[in-house]
Coordinates of C-alpha atoms and ligand atoms in Angstrom, one line a residue:
M265 CA -45.6 -25.0 1.8
V266 CA -45.6 -28.4 3.5
N267 CA -47.9 -29.9 0.9
Y268 CA -45.7 -28.5 -1.8
L269 CA -42.6 -30.0 -0.1
L270 CA -44.3 -33.3 0.4
G271 CA -45.1 -33.5 -3.3
E272 CA -41.5 -32.7 -4.1
I273 CA -40.1 -35.3 -1.8
K274 CA -42.4 -37.9 -3.0
A275 CA -41.5 -37.2 -6.5
I276 CA -37.8 -37.3 -5.7
T277 CA -38.0 -40.6 -3.7
E278 CA -40.1 -42.2 -6.5
D279 CA -37.6 -40.9 -8.9
C280 CA -34.8 -42.7 -7.0
G281 CA -36.8 -45.9 -7.1
L282 CA -37.0 -45.9 -3.3
R283 CA -40.8 -46.1 -3.3
R284 CA -40.9 -45.1 0.3
R285 CA -43.6 -42.9 1.8
V286 CA -42.1 -39.8 3.3
R287 CA -44.5 -38.4 5.8
L288 CA -43.9 -34.9 6.9
Q289 CA -45.9 -33.1 9.5
A290 CA -46.1 -29.4 9.6
G291 CA -43.4 -28.0 11.8
V292 CA -41.5 -31.3 12.2
V293 CA -37.9 -31.2 10.9
K294 CA -36.2 -34.5 10.3
R295 CA -32.7 -34.1 11.8
N296 CA -30.7 -35.9 9.1
R297 CA -27.6 -33.9 9.9
I298 CA -27.2 -35.8 13.2
L299 CA -25.6 -38.6 11.3
R300 CA -23.0 -36.3 9.8
K301 CA -22.0 -34.5 13.0
T302 CA -18.5 -35.8 13.7
P303 CA -15.8 -37.8 11.8
A304 CA -16.5 -40.7 14.2
I305 CA -20.2 -40.7 13.5
R306 CA -19.6 -40.4 9.8
E307 CA -17.3 -43.3 9.9
L308 CA -19.9 -45.3 11.9
V309 CA -22.6 -44.8 9.3
A310 CA -20.5 -44.9 6.1
E311 CA -22.2 -47.1 3.6
T312 CA -19.2 -47.6 1.3
R313 CA -15.6 -48.3 2.3
L314 CA -12.6 -48.7 0.0
H315 CA -10.2 -51.4 0.8
K316 CA -6.8 -52.0 -0.8
G317 CA -7.7 -55.7 -1.2
M318 CA -10.1 -54.6 -4.0
F319 CA -7.5 -53.0 -6.2
L320 CA -6.1 -54.5 -9.3
V321 CA -2.9 -52.8 -10.6
P322 CA -2.3 -52.6 -14.4
L323 CA 1.4 -53.0 -15.1
F324 CA 3.1 -52.3 -18.4
I325 CA 6.2 -54.4 -19.1
I326 CA 8.9 -53.8 -21.8
E327 CA 11.8 -55.9 -22.9
G328 CA 15.2 -55.5 -21.4
D329 CA 16.6 -55.2 -17.9
G330 CA 18.7 -52.8 -15.9
F331 CA 15.7 -51.4 -14.0
H332 CA 14.8 -49.3 -17.0
K333 CA 11.6 -47.4 -16.9
E334 CA 9.9 -44.9 -19.3
E335 CA 7.3 -42.4 -18.3
I336 CA 4.1 -42.6 -20.4
T337 CA 3.7 -39.1 -21.8
S338 CA -0.1 -39.0 -21.5
M339 CA 0.0 -40.7 -18.1
P340 CA 2.3 -38.5 -16.0
G341 CA 3.7 -40.4 -13.0
Y342 CA 3.0 -43.8 -14.6
Y343 CA 5.7 -45.9 -16.2
R344 CA 6.3 -48.9 -18.3
G345 CA 9.3 -50.8 -17.2
T346 CA 11.6 -53.8 -17.7
L347 CA 10.8 -57.0 -15.8
D348 CA 13.3 -56.3 -13.0
Y349 CA 11.8 -52.9 -12.5
T350 CA 8.3 -54.4 -12.5
A351 CA 9.4 -56.9 -9.9
R352 CA 10.6 -54.1 -7.7
E353 CA 7.3 -52.4 -8.2
V354 CA 5.4 -55.5 -7.2
E355 CA 7.5 -55.8 -4.1
G356 CA 6.4 -52.3 -3.1
L357 CA 2.8 -53.1 -3.9
L358 CA 2.8 -56.2 -1.7
A359 CA 4.4 -54.3 1.1
L360 CA 1.4 -51.8 0.9
G361 CA -1.1 -54.7 0.9
V362 CA -1.9 -54.6 -2.8
S363 CA -1.6 -58.1 -4.2
N364 CA -3.4 -58.2 -7.5
V365 CA -1.9 -57.2 -10.8
L366 CA -3.0 -57.1 -14.4
L367 CA -0.1 -57.5 -16.9
F368 CA 0.3 -55.9 -20.3
V369 CA 3.3 -56.0 -22.5
K370 CA 4.7 -53.6 -25.1
V371 CA 6.1 -55.4 -28.1
P372 CA 8.7 -53.9 -30.4
D373 CA 7.3 -53.1 -33.9
D374 CA 9.4 -55.7 -35.6
R375 CA 7.7 -58.4 -33.5
K376 CA 4.2 -57.3 -34.7
T377 CA 2.9 -59.6 -37.4
E378 CA -0.4 -60.2 -39.2
D379 CA -0.8 -63.6 -37.6
C380 CA 0.1 -62.2 -34.1
V381 CA 2.3 -65.2 -33.5
E382 CA 4.1 -63.3 -30.7
A383 CA 0.9 -63.5 -28.7
V384 CA 1.2 -67.3 -28.3
R385 CA 4.9 -67.7 -28.1
E386 CA 5.8 -69.6 -24.9
E387 CA 9.0 -67.6 -24.5
G388 CA 7.2 -64.3 -25.2
L389 CA 7.5 -61.4 -22.8
L390 CA 4.2 -61.9 -21.1
P391 CA 4.5 -65.6 -20.2
T392 CA 8.2 -65.0 -19.2
S393 CA 7.1 -62.2 -16.9
V394 CA 4.3 -64.3 -15.4
K395 CA 6.7 -67.1 -14.6
F396 CA 9.3 -64.8 -13.1
L397 CA 6.8 -62.9 -10.9
K398 CA 5.0 -66.0 -9.8
Q399 CA 8.2 -67.6 -8.8
R400 CA 9.4 -64.6 -6.8
F401 CA 6.0 -63.7 -5.3
P402 CA 3.9 -66.8 -5.0
E403 CA 1.3 -64.9 -3.0
L404 CA 0.7 -62.4 -5.9
C405 CA -2.5 -62.8 -7.9
I406 CA -1.6 -62.4 -11.5
M407 CA -4.0 -61.6 -14.3
T408 CA -3.0 -61.3 -17.9
D409 CA -4.5 -59.2 -20.7
V410 CA -5.7 -61.4 -23.5
A411 CA -6.2 -59.5 -26.8
L412 CA -4.1 -59.1 -29.9
D413 CA -3.6 -55.4 -30.2
P414 CA -0.1 -55.2 -28.8
F415 CA 1.0 -57.9 -31.2
S416 CA -0.8 -56.7 -34.3
P417 CA 0.7 -54.2 -36.8
H418 CA -2.9 -52.9 -37.1
G419 CA -3.4 -52.3 -33.4
H420 CA -6.7 -54.2 -33.4
D421 CA -7.7 -56.7 -30.8
G422 CA -8.3 -59.4 -33.4
L423 CA -6.9 -60.8 -36.6
V424 CA -7.5 -58.6 -39.7
R425 CA -8.4 -59.7 -43.2
H426 CA -9.3 -57.1 -45.9
G427 CA -10.0 -54.5 -43.3
E428 CA -12.3 -56.8 -41.3
I429 CA -11.7 -57.9 -37.7
L430 CA -12.2 -61.7 -37.9
N431 CA -14.1 -63.3 -35.0
D432 CA -13.7 -67.0 -34.9
E433 CA -10.1 -67.0 -36.1
T434 CA -9.3 -64.5 -33.4
V435 CA -11.0 -66.6 -30.8
A436 CA -8.8 -69.6 -31.7
V437 CA -5.6 -67.5 -31.1
L438 CA -7.0 -66.1 -27.9
S439 CA -7.7 -69.6 -26.6
R440 CA -4.1 -70.7 -27.3
M441 CA -2.8 -67.5 -25.8
S442 CA -4.8 -68.2 -22.6
Q443 CA -3.3 -71.7 -22.4
V444 CA 0.2 -70.2 -22.7
H445 CA -0.5 -67.7 -19.9
A446 CA -2.1 -70.4 -17.7
A447 CA 0.9 -72.6 -18.2
A448 CA 3.2 -69.8 -17.1
G449 CA 1.2 -69.5 -13.9
A450 CA -1.5 -66.8 -14.5
D451 CA -4.3 -67.0 -11.9
F452 CA -6.8 -65.4 -14.2
V453 CA -6.7 -64.6 -17.9
A454 CA -8.5 -61.4 -18.8
P455 CA -9.9 -61.3 -22.3
S456 CA -10.3 -57.6 -23.3
D457 CA -11.1 -58.1 -27.0
M458 CA -14.9 -58.3 -27.1
M459 CA -15.0 -61.1 -29.7
D460 CA -18.1 -63.3 -29.6
G461 CA -17.8 -66.7 -27.9
R462 CA -14.4 -66.2 -26.6
V463 CA -15.2 -66.9 -22.9
A464 CA -16.6 -70.3 -23.8
A465 CA -13.7 -71.1 -26.1
I466 CA -11.1 -70.0 -23.5
R467 CA -12.8 -72.0 -20.7
A468 CA -12.8 -75.1 -22.9
A469 CA -9.2 -74.6 -23.9
L470 CA -8.1 -74.1 -20.3
D471 CA -9.9 -77.2 -19.2
A472 CA -8.5 -79.2 -22.2
G473 CA -5.0 -78.1 -21.2
G474 CA -5.5 -79.2 -17.6
F475 CA -5.7 -75.6 -16.3
T476 CA -8.9 -76.2 -14.4
R477 CA -7.7 -73.7 -11.6
T478 CA -7.2 -70.8 -13.9
G479 CA -10.0 -68.3 -13.9
I480 CA -11.5 -65.9 -16.4
M481 CA -12.1 -62.2 -15.7
S482 CA -13.9 -61.1 -18.8
Y483 CA -14.1 -57.5 -20.0
S484 CA -17.8 -58.1 -20.6
A485 CA -19.2 -54.6 -21.1
K486 CA -16.3 -52.8 -22.7
Y487 CA -17.3 -49.7 -24.5
A488 CA -15.5 -48.1 -27.5
S489 CA -14.2 -45.2 -25.6
C490 CA -12.0 -42.2 -26.1
F491 CA -10.8 -42.7 -22.6
Y492 CA -8.4 -45.4 -23.7
G493 CA -6.3 -42.9 -25.6
P494 CA -3.4 -42.7 -23.1
F495 CA -3.2 -46.5 -22.8
R496 CA -2.7 -46.8 -26.5
D497 CA 0.3 -44.4 -26.1
A498 CA 1.6 -46.6 -23.3
L499 CA 1.7 -49.7 -25.5
D500 CA 2.0 -47.9 -28.9
S501 CA -1.1 -49.9 -29.9
A502 CA -3.5 -47.3 -31.4
P503 CA -5.5 -48.8 -34.3
G504 CA -3.7 -48.2 -37.6
F505 CA -7.0 -47.9 -39.5
G506 CA -10.6 -47.4 -38.5
D507 CA -11.7 -47.7 -34.9
K508 CA -12.9 -50.5 -32.5
K509 CA -16.6 -50.0 -32.9
T510 CA -17.3 -53.3 -34.6
Y511 CA -16.3 -55.1 -31.5
Q512 CA -16.4 -52.7 -28.5
M513 CA -19.8 -51.4 -27.5
D514 CA -21.6 -48.3 -28.4
Y515 CA -21.7 -46.0 -25.4
R516 CA -25.4 -45.1 -26.1
N517 CA -26.4 -48.6 -25.0
R518 CA -27.2 -50.1 -21.6
V519 CA -29.4 -53.2 -22.4
E520 CA -26.6 -54.4 -24.6
A521 CA -24.2 -54.3 -21.6
I522 CA -26.5 -56.6 -19.7
R523 CA -26.8 -59.0 -22.6
E524 CA -23.0 -59.1 -23.1
T525 CA -22.5 -59.7 -19.4
L526 CA -25.0 -62.4 -19.1
T527 CA -23.6 -64.1 -22.1
D528 CA -20.1 -64.1 -20.6
I529 CA -21.4 -65.5 -17.3
E530 CA -23.3 -68.3 -19.1
E531 CA -20.0 -69.0 -21.0
G532 CA -18.1 -69.4 -17.8
A533 CA -16.7 -66.0 -16.7
D534 CA -15.7 -66.0 -13.1
I535 CA -15.5 -62.2 -12.9
V536 CA -17.2 -59.7 -15.2
M537 CA -16.0 -56.2 -15.9
V538 CA -17.4 -52.9 -16.9
K539 CA -15.0 -50.5 -18.7
P540 CA -14.5 -47.6 -18.5
A541 CA -15.7 -46.9 -15.0
G542 CA -16.3 -43.2 -14.2
A543 CA -18.6 -42.4 -17.1
Y544 CA -20.4 -45.8 -16.7
L545 CA -21.4 -45.9 -13.1
D546 CA -25.0 -46.5 -14.1
I547 CA -23.9 -49.6 -16.1
I548 CA -21.9 -50.9 -13.1
R549 CA -24.9 -50.6 -10.9
E550 CA -27.3 -52.3 -13.3
V551 CA -24.9 -55.2 -13.9
K552 CA -24.2 -55.6 -10.2
D553 CA -28.0 -55.8 -9.5
I554 CA -28.5 -58.7 -11.8
V555 CA -25.4 -60.9 -11.6
D556 CA -24.2 -63.3 -9.0
V557 CA -20.5 -63.2 -9.8
P558 CA -18.0 -60.5 -8.7
V559 CA -18.1 -57.3 -10.7
A560 CA -15.0 -55.4 -11.6
A561 CA -14.7 -52.0 -13.1
Y562 CA -11.7 -50.4 -14.8
Q563 CA -10.8 -46.8 -14.1
V564 CA -9.0 -46.4 -17.4
S565 CA -6.0 -44.4 -18.6
G566 CA -8.1 -41.4 -19.7
E567 CA -9.7 -41.2 -16.2
Y568 CA -6.2 -41.3 -14.7
A569 CA -4.9 -38.6 -17.1
M570 CA -7.8 -36.3 -16.4
I571 CA -7.3 -36.3 -12.7
K572 CA -3.5 -36.1 -13.0
A573 CA -3.6 -33.2 -15.5
A574 CA -6.0 -31.2 -13.4
A575 CA -4.0 -31.9 -10.2
Q576 CA -0.7 -30.9 -11.8
R577 CA -2.2 -27.5 -12.6
G578 CA -3.4 -27.2 -9.1
W579 CA -7.0 -27.3 -10.2
L580 CA -8.0 -30.4 -8.3
N581 CA -6.8 -32.0 -5.1
Q582 CA -5.3 -35.2 -6.3
D583 CA -5.7 -37.3 -3.2
A584 CA -9.3 -36.2 -2.7
A585 CA -10.1 -36.9 -6.4
I586 CA -8.5 -40.4 -6.2
L587 CA -10.6 -41.3 -3.1
E588 CA -13.8 -39.8 -4.4
S589 CA -13.6 -41.3 -7.8
L590 CA -12.7 -44.8 -6.5
T591 CA -15.4 -44.7 -3.8
A592 CA -18.0 -43.7 -6.4
I593 CA -17.0 -46.7 -8.5
H594 CA -17.2 -49.0 -5.5
R595 CA -20.6 -47.4 -4.4
A596 CA -21.9 -48.1 -7.9
G597 CA -21.4 -51.8 -7.3
A598 CA -17.8 -52.7 -8.3
N599 CA -16.2 -55.2 -6.0
I600 CA -12.9 -55.0 -7.8
I601 CA -11.4 -51.9 -9.2
A602 CA -8.6 -51.8 -11.8
T603 CA -6.8 -48.5 -11.3
Y604 CA -3.6 -46.7 -12.0
F605 CA -4.0 -45.0 -8.7
A606 CA -3.8 -48.3 -6.7
K607 CA -0.5 -47.4 -5.1
E608 CA -1.6 -43.9 -4.1
A609 CA -5.0 -45.1 -2.9
A610 CA -3.4 -47.9 -0.8
R611 CA -1.1 -45.3 0.8
L612 CA -4.1 -43.0 1.5
L613 CA -6.0 -46.0 3.0
R614 CA -3.1 -47.2 5.1
G615 CA -4.3 -48.9 8.2
K616 CA -7.8 -49.5 6.8
Ligands
PBG2010 C1 -6.7 -53.7 -25.3 C2 -6.9 -52.9 -24.0 C3 -7.2 -51.6 -23.9 C4 -7.3 -51.3 -22.6 C5 -7.1 -52.5 -21.9 N1 -6.9 -53.5 -22.8 C6 -7.3 -50.6 -25.0 C7 -8.2 -50.7 -26.1 O1 -9.2 -51.5 -26.0 O2 -8.0 -50.0 -27.1 C8 -7.6 -49.9 -22.0 C9 -7.0 -49.6 -20.7 C10 -6.9 -48.2 -20.4 O3 -7.3 -47.3 -21.2 O4 -6.5 -47.9 -19.3 N2 -7.3 -54.8 -25.5

């Protein structure tokens, strides 16, 4: 029996990559449960702790004022709102100790053009919002999404010609877009487009524009995922033709995630990101183990929707699901977590 167990345990530990010799003597029981005996002891030995300082809150901004907000159908309890509404949200977040936001804008259809010129307009909704929020809340860390999908009639992250997503032409627009965001006061630009060479081009453009203190959080390993569905509802940005598989990654691949991430770091990314998070914990871990920059992970709209939908039906305990899913992402190696649950999580972690 003991021999059998020993073999089993050895196999398991080797499987885990622990490579540690487990020696069992007949009749000796290792009392592993001692460390789980009371809440105080469990707290003492906890290996992973969430902190509200690690959350990044995605915010969806729409044109207009009057504290108007619209609930996103596929993201119950999450809203896109006018800038004044958003500012009030930010105030609440800061009061809770959450001071990092990631801004997205929803652009009306008549402002979407083939050349995506709205993306680089200095008076556009995104730069205007950055300026406004930075002025009101200087302590707020503002990151901006850099991609063309909200500005394109096709809903693709890049410029389109004859059904093809153009790379270098897109990178030129993203570089200009980054300068516009930086000029407005963004602390980080966050390219989410997955074009080749965009981090290097954006870094060069930022430096050339004198924005040497603006950082780049790159969506380095961004997979073509069905879990972005609700987000595309939020911004009305679903691709009009085809899918995003010629630029976003194939979810069957892991080595490719490492290659993409190392490329972005070499090109100057300050923070790298894996996205989505929940179904990609293995990728987060592998990336974390080989890089020397902070690693972010994005718990995306579909992950939010799944937990919300189940909780609304009483099938899951929402608070427990929030903490467990976020802790798993952190345990996998993410230092920073973008999540639509940031506010709830911060409330649950109050005092921590
Ligand atoms: C667009 C972008 C997407 C998300 C962030 N930036 C959607 C996409 O790539 O289609 C997804 C966020 C989410 O699902 O929560 N560049």
